[in-house]
Amino acid sequence: MSDSQPIGVALLGLGVVGSGVAEALERRRDALARSVGAPLELRKALVRDLGKPRPFPLPPHKLTLRMEEILDDPDVRVVVELMGGETPAGEHVRRALERGKHVVTANKELMAKDGPDLLALADSKRLNLRFEGAVGGAIPVIGALSRDLLANRVRSIHAIINGTTNFILTRMAEDGMDAGQALRLAQERGYAEADPANDVEGLDAAYKLAILATLAFHSPISTRQVYWEGISRLSPQDFRYARELGYAIKLLAVAKRDQDGLEARVHPALIPEAHILAKVGGVFNAVEVAGDLVGRAVFHGLGAGPAPTASAVLGDLVDIGRMLLVNAEPPKAVPMDRSDAVKDMSQVSTRYYLRLHVPDRAGVLAKITRVLGDLDISIASVIQKDTDPVTQTAEIVITTHPSREAALRRSLAMLGGLDVVKEVSNMIRLEELPS
Ligand code: NAP
Ligand code: HSE
């Protein structure tokens, strides 16, 4: 153990992640002290309800309902924000920085919405604001983009960055479990957000993509510029047909830069079964970064849950602790020296999978292909599935070559109006990945 003065730490929030961090601070006290060079001392935890049972209970004198107690304690050098949401977490982070305290947060919503401003405030005060736990759980991808890959011109990011939905999609694909059952299991294990709608609808991944894209492209990208769509339209047939075509279905986050600008989007996508991202199962996350020097680098690890997130939060804490011991100033933030336009989704070009419910009779396919042809949407494959002799209906599954989203959307409206189409049952984007 070190003889140095302890470094005081306060937690804002003692829920799933906060309890994981408190437990690791306590149980790994000596090992952390050896890594830092001084003990990390948990002085206070801000909560809403003092009497609530907690997965890792703290002595009552360490709990508080008042942020001032933390701000006024000169021995608290680092504030760790694990409350979630924008309000009041953002205000607390701002006040902590203004009072000269370093901050660690795992709050993707806050960093996606206010990250550039908060980082500028931290920079102006020569303080650290670290957020490794905000994206990818245990995976050290923020550090990689902020430091290790900084010399690259990043071309693209393809990522699976929501553990809850990846867990749900894996259970649906592998065990035929329904989405509701799988979500309940994810909630029990502490993967889902307090309001799981953000996970299921793709907003959680959109926050994370905004953070990654901002760092990768050195250009502030807000969540408003990210197109997002969730997993609720996926059905067991889509998994079955995708598998027969050689694809897996994942909630994919994509950020790309080309000569026309940037793309930033989150949506379900068919990806080749042989690709490394297709093999990312359960609550695991993965981020593939393609850059001019690195080629392709893939980061893979547990994306949610108390222990993996504590791993990232404690990594940031240890780093700050080490700097405090030698009075080192924080490194400069990633420069935000570009302002590339982010394309509207209607201008993005991808391949598509379409599933149509049709009457099983002559002439149906001809009418469908004419609509697509007239809009310059080139077909890559067509298969007829699930022919039902009783109802005399079938499903047609079409994959296309790359087409503009605007044209594809137009075609969906026109197909839906054809007398030979009972229903446009689904459209899923089919992503070509770097190889
Ligand atoms: P959680 O279980 O809901 O915990 C939130 C904690 O914050 C609770 O202890 C709550 O106090 C406290 N809190 C909330 N509002 C408060 C207020 N106004 N004043 C005082 N205390 C307040 O959330 P979580 O899952 O731990 O997530 C925390 C953060 O980590 C979020 O930003 C989340 O996105 C992020 N994150 C979560 C995971 C994960 O796997 N869960 C992974 C990575 C990042 P009470 O307990 O008294 O109600
Ligand atoms: N709810 C998030 C997820 C937690 O499922 O990925 C990790 O940020």
Short mmCIF file of N, CA, C and O in Angstrom, two decimals, residues 136-218:
data_model
loop_
_atom_site.label_atom_id
_atom_site.label_comp_id
_atom_site.label_asym_id
_atom_site.label_seq_id
_atom_site.Cartn_x
_atom_site.Cartn_y
_atom_site.Cartn_z
N GLY A 136 -19.94 1.41 -25.22
CA GLY A 136 -19.32 0.08 -25.35
C GLY A 136 -18.97 -0.58 -24.03
O GLY A 136 -18.16 -1.52 -24.03
N GLY A 137 -19.57 -0.13 -22.91
CA GLY A 137 -19.32 -0.78 -21.62
C GLY A 137 -17.83 -0.89 -21.34
O GLY A 137 -17.12 0.11 -21.22
N ALA A 138 -17.35 -2.11 -21.26
CA ALA A 138 -15.96 -2.34 -20.87
C ALA A 138 -14.95 -2.04 -21.98
O ALA A 138 -13.76 -1.95 -21.72
N ILE A 139 -15.41 -1.89 -23.21
CA ILE A 139 -14.47 -1.77 -24.34
C ILE A 139 -13.77 -0.41 -24.32
O ILE A 139 -14.44 0.62 -24.31
N PRO A 140 -12.44 -0.39 -24.37
CA PRO A 140 -11.75 0.91 -24.32
C PRO A 140 -11.70 1.60 -25.68
O PRO A 140 -10.65 1.78 -26.28
N VAL A 141 -12.88 2.03 -26.16
CA VAL A 141 -12.92 2.59 -27.51
C VAL A 141 -12.83 4.12 -27.50
O VAL A 141 -12.33 4.73 -28.43
N ILE A 142 -13.27 4.73 -26.39
CA ILE A 142 -13.14 6.21 -26.31
C ILE A 142 -11.66 6.57 -26.22
O ILE A 142 -11.18 7.47 -26.91
N GLY A 143 -10.94 5.84 -25.38
CA GLY A 143 -9.49 6.07 -25.26
C GLY A 143 -8.80 5.83 -26.59
O GLY A 143 -7.90 6.58 -26.99
N ALA A 144 -9.24 4.80 -27.30
CA ALA A 144 -8.60 4.47 -28.59
C ALA A 144 -8.80 5.62 -29.58
O ALA A 144 -7.85 6.05 -30.24
N LEU A 145 -10.05 6.13 -29.68
CA LEU A 145 -10.30 7.21 -30.65
C LEU A 145 -9.68 8.53 -30.20
O LEU A 145 -9.30 9.36 -31.01
N SER A 146 -9.60 8.72 -28.87
CA SER A 146 -9.08 10.00 -28.36
C SER A 146 -7.55 10.04 -28.37
O SER A 146 -6.97 11.12 -28.28
N ARG A 147 -6.93 8.88 -28.45
CA ARG A 147 -5.47 8.87 -28.31
C ARG A 147 -4.82 7.94 -29.33
O ARG A 147 -4.10 8.37 -30.21
N ASP A 148 -5.08 6.62 -29.19
CA ASP A 148 -4.30 5.64 -29.94
C ASP A 148 -4.49 5.72 -31.45
O ASP A 148 -3.57 5.41 -32.21
N LEU A 149 -5.68 6.11 -31.90
CA LEU A 149 -5.94 6.14 -33.35
C LEU A 149 -5.96 7.57 -33.90
O LEU A 149 -6.33 7.79 -35.04
N LEU A 150 -5.51 8.51 -33.08
CA LEU A 150 -5.66 9.93 -33.41
C LEU A 150 -4.92 10.31 -34.70
O LEU A 150 -5.32 11.24 -35.40
N ALA A 151 -3.86 9.58 -35.02
CA ALA A 151 -3.09 9.94 -36.22
C ALA A 151 -3.79 9.52 -37.50
O ALA A 151 -3.36 9.89 -38.59
N ASN A 152 -4.88 8.75 -37.38
CA ASN A 152 -5.56 8.24 -38.57
C ASN A 152 -6.54 9.24 -39.14
O ASN A 152 -7.13 10.04 -38.42
N ARG A 153 -6.77 9.10 -40.44
CA ARG A 153 -7.96 9.69 -41.04
C ARG A 153 -8.99 8.57 -41.05
O ARG A 153 -8.86 7.59 -41.80
N VAL A 154 -9.97 8.67 -40.18
CA VAL A 154 -10.95 7.58 -40.04
C VAL A 154 -11.93 7.63 -41.22
O VAL A 154 -12.43 8.70 -41.57
N ARG A 155 -12.13 6.46 -41.84
CA ARG A 155 -13.07 6.39 -42.98
C ARG A 155 -14.46 5.98 -42.51
O ARG A 155 -15.47 6.48 -42.98
N SER A 156 -14.50 5.00 -41.58
CA SER A 156 -15.83 4.51 -41.17
C SER A 156 -15.79 3.85 -39.81
O SER A 156 -14.74 3.39 -39.34
N ILE A 157 -16.96 3.84 -39.20
CA ILE A 157 -17.19 3.07 -37.97
C ILE A 157 -18.41 2.20 -38.22
O ILE A 157 -19.44 2.71 -38.70
N HIS A 158 -18.30 0.92 -37.95
CA HIS A 158 -19.47 0.03 -37.98
C HIS A 158 -19.50 -0.62 -36.61
O HIS A 158 -18.51 -1.24 -36.21
N ALA A 159 -20.63 -0.48 -35.91
CA ALA A 159 -20.59 -0.90 -34.51
C ALA A 159 -21.90 -1.52 -34.04
O ALA A 159 -22.98 -1.17 -34.53
N ILE A 160 -21.74 -2.42 -33.10
CA ILE A 160 -22.89 -2.92 -32.33
C ILE A 160 -22.68 -2.34 -30.95
O ILE A 160 -21.75 -2.75 -30.23
N ILE A 161 -23.47 -1.32 -30.58
CA ILE A 161 -23.19 -0.58 -29.35
C ILE A 161 -24.39 -0.49 -28.43
O ILE A 161 -24.46 0.40 -27.60
N ASN A 162 -25.31 -1.42 -28.57
CA ASN A 162 -26.35 -1.52 -27.55
C ASN A 162 -26.47 -2.97 -27.12
O ASN A 162 -26.89 -3.83 -27.91
N GLY A 163 -26.08 -3.23 -25.88
CA GLY A 163 -26.05 -4.60 -25.37
C GLY A 163 -27.44 -5.20 -25.25
O GLY A 163 -27.64 -6.38 -25.55
N THR A 164 -28.41 -4.37 -24.82
CA THR A 164 -29.77 -4.88 -24.62
C THR A 164 -30.35 -5.41 -25.93
O THR A 164 -30.86 -6.53 -25.99
N THR A 165 -30.26 -4.61 -26.99
CA THR A 165 -30.85 -5.06 -28.27
C THR A 165 -30.05 -6.22 -28.86
O THR A 165 -30.63 -7.12 -29.46
N ASN A 166 -28.73 -6.20 -28.68
CA ASN A 166 -27.96 -7.33 -29.22
C ASN A 166 -28.31 -8.62 -28.48
O ASN A 166 -28.39 -9.70 -29.07
N PHE A 167 -28.55 -8.48 -27.17
CA PHE A 167 -29.00 -9.62 -26.37
C PHE A 167 -30.36 -10.11 -26.89
O PHE A 167 -30.56 -11.31 -27.12
N ILE A 168 -31.29 -9.18 -27.13
CA ILE A 168 -32.63 -9.56 -27.62
C ILE A 168 -32.53 -10.22 -29.00
O ILE A 168 -33.10 -11.29 -29.24
N LEU A 169 -31.77 -9.60 -29.90
CA LEU A 169 -31.68 -10.15 -31.27
C LEU A 169 -31.01 -11.53 -31.26
O LEU A 169 -31.39 -12.42 -32.02
N THR A 170 -30.02 -11.71 -30.38
CA THR A 170 -29.35 -13.01 -30.32
C THR A 170 -30.32 -14.08 -29.83
O THR A 170 -30.37 -15.18 -30.38
N ARG A 171 -31.09 -13.75 -28.79
CA ARG A 171 -32.07 -14.73 -28.27
C ARG A 171 -33.13 -15.03 -29.34
O ARG A 171 -33.55 -16.16 -29.51
N MET A 172 -33.57 -13.99 -30.07
CA MET A 172 -34.59 -14.21 -31.12
C MET A 172 -34.01 -15.10 -32.23
O MET A 172 -34.68 -16.01 -32.72
N ALA A 173 -32.75 -14.84 -32.61
CA ALA A 173 -32.16 -15.59 -33.73
C ALA A 173 -31.81 -17.02 -33.31
O ALA A 173 -31.99 -17.95 -34.08
N GLU A 174 -31.31 -17.18 -32.09
CA GLU A 174 -30.79 -18.50 -31.70
C GLU A 174 -31.81 -19.40 -31.03
O GLU A 174 -31.78 -20.61 -31.21
N ASP A 175 -32.71 -18.83 -30.19
CA ASP A 175 -33.66 -19.68 -29.46
C ASP A 175 -35.10 -19.43 -29.88
O ASP A 175 -36.00 -19.99 -29.27
N GLY A 176 -35.33 -18.52 -30.82
CA GLY A 176 -36.70 -18.20 -31.22
C GLY A 176 -37.48 -17.54 -30.08
O GLY A 176 -38.71 -17.53 -30.07
N MET A 177 -36.76 -16.98 -29.08
CA MET A 177 -37.42 -16.31 -27.94
C MET A 177 -38.14 -15.05 -28.46
O MET A 177 -37.68 -14.44 -29.41
N ASP A 178 -39.27 -14.68 -27.83
CA ASP A 178 -39.88 -13.44 -28.32
C ASP A 178 -39.19 -12.24 -27.67
O ASP A 178 -38.52 -12.35 -26.64
N ALA A 179 -39.36 -11.07 -28.32
CA ALA A 179 -38.60 -9.88 -27.93
C ALA A 179 -38.90 -9.45 -26.49
O ALA A 179 -37.99 -9.04 -25.76
N GLY A 180 -40.17 -9.59 -26.06
CA GLY A 180 -40.57 -9.16 -24.72
C GLY A 180 -39.86 -9.99 -23.63
O GLY A 180 -39.34 -9.43 -22.66
N GLN A 181 -39.85 -11.31 -23.85
CA GLN A 181 -39.19 -12.22 -22.90
C GLN A 181 -37.70 -11.87 -22.79
O GLN A 181 -37.13 -11.77 -21.70
N ALA A 182 -37.06 -11.67 -23.94
CA ALA A 182 -35.62 -11.38 -23.95
C ALA A 182 -35.34 -10.04 -23.28
O ALA A 182 -34.35 -9.90 -22.56
N LEU A 183 -36.24 -9.05 -23.49
CA LEU A 183 -36.03 -7.74 -22.85
C LEU A 183 -36.11 -7.87 -21.34
O LEU A 183 -35.28 -7.30 -20.61
N ARG A 184 -37.07 -8.66 -20.85
CA ARG A 184 -37.20 -8.82 -19.39
C ARG A 184 -35.93 -9.42 -18.80
O ARG A 184 -35.43 -9.00 -17.76
N LEU A 185 -35.34 -10.38 -19.52
CA LEU A 185 -34.10 -11.00 -19.06
C LEU A 185 -32.95 -9.97 -19.03
O LEU A 185 -32.16 -9.91 -18.09
N ALA A 186 -32.92 -9.12 -20.07
CA ALA A 186 -31.87 -8.07 -20.13
C ALA A 186 -32.04 -7.09 -18.98
O ALA A 186 -31.05 -6.64 -18.37
N GLN A 187 -33.30 -6.77 -18.64
CA GLN A 187 -33.55 -5.83 -17.52
C GLN A 187 -33.10 -6.45 -16.20
O GLN A 187 -32.47 -5.79 -15.38
N GLU A 188 -33.42 -7.76 -16.02
CA GLU A 188 -33.03 -8.43 -14.77
C GLU A 188 -31.51 -8.40 -14.59
O GLU A 188 -31.00 -8.32 -13.49
N ARG A 189 -30.79 -8.45 -15.71
CA ARG A 189 -29.32 -8.48 -15.61
C ARG A 189 -28.69 -7.09 -15.58
O ARG A 189 -27.47 -6.97 -15.61
N GLY A 190 -29.54 -6.04 -15.58
CA GLY A 190 -29.00 -4.67 -15.44
C GLY A 190 -28.39 -4.12 -16.71
O GLY A 190 -27.62 -3.18 -16.68
N TYR A 191 -28.77 -4.67 -17.90
CA TYR A 191 -28.22 -4.17 -19.16
C TYR A 191 -29.02 -2.98 -19.68
O TYR A 191 -28.46 -2.06 -20.26
N ALA A 192 -30.37 -3.07 -19.49
CA ALA A 192 -31.25 -2.07 -20.12
C ALA A 192 -31.23 -0.76 -19.34
O ALA A 192 -30.91 -0.74 -18.15
N GLU A 193 -31.57 0.33 -20.01
CA GLU A 193 -31.70 1.63 -19.35
C GLU A 193 -32.97 1.63 -18.49
O GLU A 193 -33.86 0.79 -18.69
N ALA A 194 -33.07 2.61 -17.56
CA ALA A 194 -34.24 2.69 -16.69
C ALA A 194 -35.51 2.69 -17.54
O ALA A 194 -36.48 2.01 -17.23
N ASP A 195 -35.47 3.43 -18.67
CA ASP A 195 -36.57 3.35 -19.63
C ASP A 195 -36.03 2.59 -20.85
O ASP A 195 -35.29 3.16 -21.66
N PRO A 196 -36.41 1.30 -20.99
CA PRO A 196 -35.79 0.50 -22.06
C PRO A 196 -36.20 0.93 -23.47
O PRO A 196 -35.64 0.44 -24.44
N ALA A 197 -37.16 1.87 -23.57
CA ALA A 197 -37.56 2.34 -24.90
C ALA A 197 -36.33 2.89 -25.64
O ALA A 197 -36.19 2.70 -26.85
N ASN A 198 -35.46 3.58 -24.94
CA ASN A 198 -34.26 4.14 -25.58
C ASN A 198 -33.37 3.07 -26.19
O ASN A 198 -32.72 3.29 -27.21
N ASP A 199 -33.30 1.91 -25.53
CA ASP A 199 -32.51 0.80 -26.08
C ASP A 199 -33.21 0.24 -27.31
O ASP A 199 -32.62 0.15 -28.39
N VAL A 200 -34.50 -0.12 -27.12
CA VAL A 200 -35.24 -0.85 -28.16
C VAL A 200 -35.46 0.01 -29.40
O VAL A 200 -35.44 -0.47 -30.53
N GLU A 201 -35.65 1.31 -29.20
CA GLU A 201 -35.94 2.18 -30.35
C GLU A 201 -34.68 2.73 -31.02
O GLU A 201 -34.76 3.48 -31.98
N GLY A 202 -33.51 2.38 -30.49
CA GLY A 202 -32.27 2.76 -31.16
C GLY A 202 -31.67 4.07 -30.70
O GLY A 202 -30.58 4.46 -31.14
N LEU A 203 -32.35 4.79 -29.76
CA LEU A 203 -31.84 6.10 -29.35
C LEU A 203 -30.55 5.97 -28.53
O LEU A 203 -29.62 6.77 -28.69
N ASP A 204 -30.48 4.94 -27.67
CA ASP A 204 -29.26 4.74 -26.88
C ASP A 204 -28.05 4.57 -27.82
O ASP A 204 -27.00 5.18 -27.61
N ALA A 205 -28.23 3.77 -28.87
CA ALA A 205 -27.12 3.56 -29.81
C ALA A 205 -26.83 4.85 -30.58
O ALA A 205 -25.67 5.13 -30.94
N ALA A 206 -27.88 5.65 -30.85
CA ALA A 206 -27.67 6.91 -31.57
C ALA A 206 -26.82 7.88 -30.72
O ALA A 206 -25.93 8.56 -31.23
N TYR A 207 -27.10 7.93 -29.41
CA TYR A 207 -26.26 8.76 -28.52
C TYR A 207 -24.80 8.32 -28.63
O TYR A 207 -23.88 9.13 -28.75
N LYS A 208 -24.62 7.00 -28.55
CA LYS A 208 -23.24 6.48 -28.55
C LYS A 208 -22.55 6.74 -29.89
O LYS A 208 -21.37 7.08 -29.94
N LEU A 209 -23.33 6.60 -30.98
CA LEU A 209 -22.72 6.84 -32.30
C LEU A 209 -22.34 8.32 -32.44
O LEU A 209 -21.29 8.64 -33.01
N ALA A 210 -23.19 9.22 -31.92
CA ALA A 210 -22.86 10.65 -32.00
C ALA A 210 -21.51 10.91 -31.30
O ALA A 210 -20.66 11.66 -31.80
N ILE A 211 -21.29 10.24 -30.16
CA ILE A 211 -20.04 10.43 -29.42
C ILE A 211 -18.86 9.87 -30.23
O ILE A 211 -17.83 10.53 -30.41
N LEU A 212 -19.00 8.66 -30.74
CA LEU A 212 -17.90 8.03 -31.50
C LEU A 212 -17.58 8.83 -32.76
O LEU A 212 -16.41 9.07 -33.08
N ALA A 213 -18.64 9.24 -33.48
CA ALA A 213 -18.42 9.95 -34.74
C ALA A 213 -17.76 11.31 -34.50
O ALA A 213 -16.89 11.74 -35.26
N THR A 214 -18.18 11.97 -33.42
CA THR A 214 -17.56 13.27 -33.08
C THR A 214 -16.05 13.10 -32.88
O THR A 214 -15.24 13.87 -33.40
N LEU A 215 -15.68 12.07 -32.13
CA LEU A 215 -14.26 11.84 -31.86
C LEU A 215 -13.53 11.39 -33.13
O LEU A 215 -12.40 11.82 -33.41
N ALA A 216 -14.18 10.52 -33.91
CA ALA A 216 -13.49 9.93 -35.07
C ALA A 216 -13.29 10.95 -36.18
O ALA A 216 -12.26 10.95 -36.85
N PHE A 217 -14.30 11.83 -36.38
CA PHE A 217 -14.23 12.75 -37.52
C PHE A 217 -13.87 14.18 -37.11
O PHE A 217 -13.90 15.08 -37.95
N HIS A 218 -13.57 14.38 -35.83
CA HIS A 218 -13.13 15.69 -35.31
C HIS A 218 -14.13 16.78 -35.68
O HIS A 218 -13.74 17.89 -36.06
#
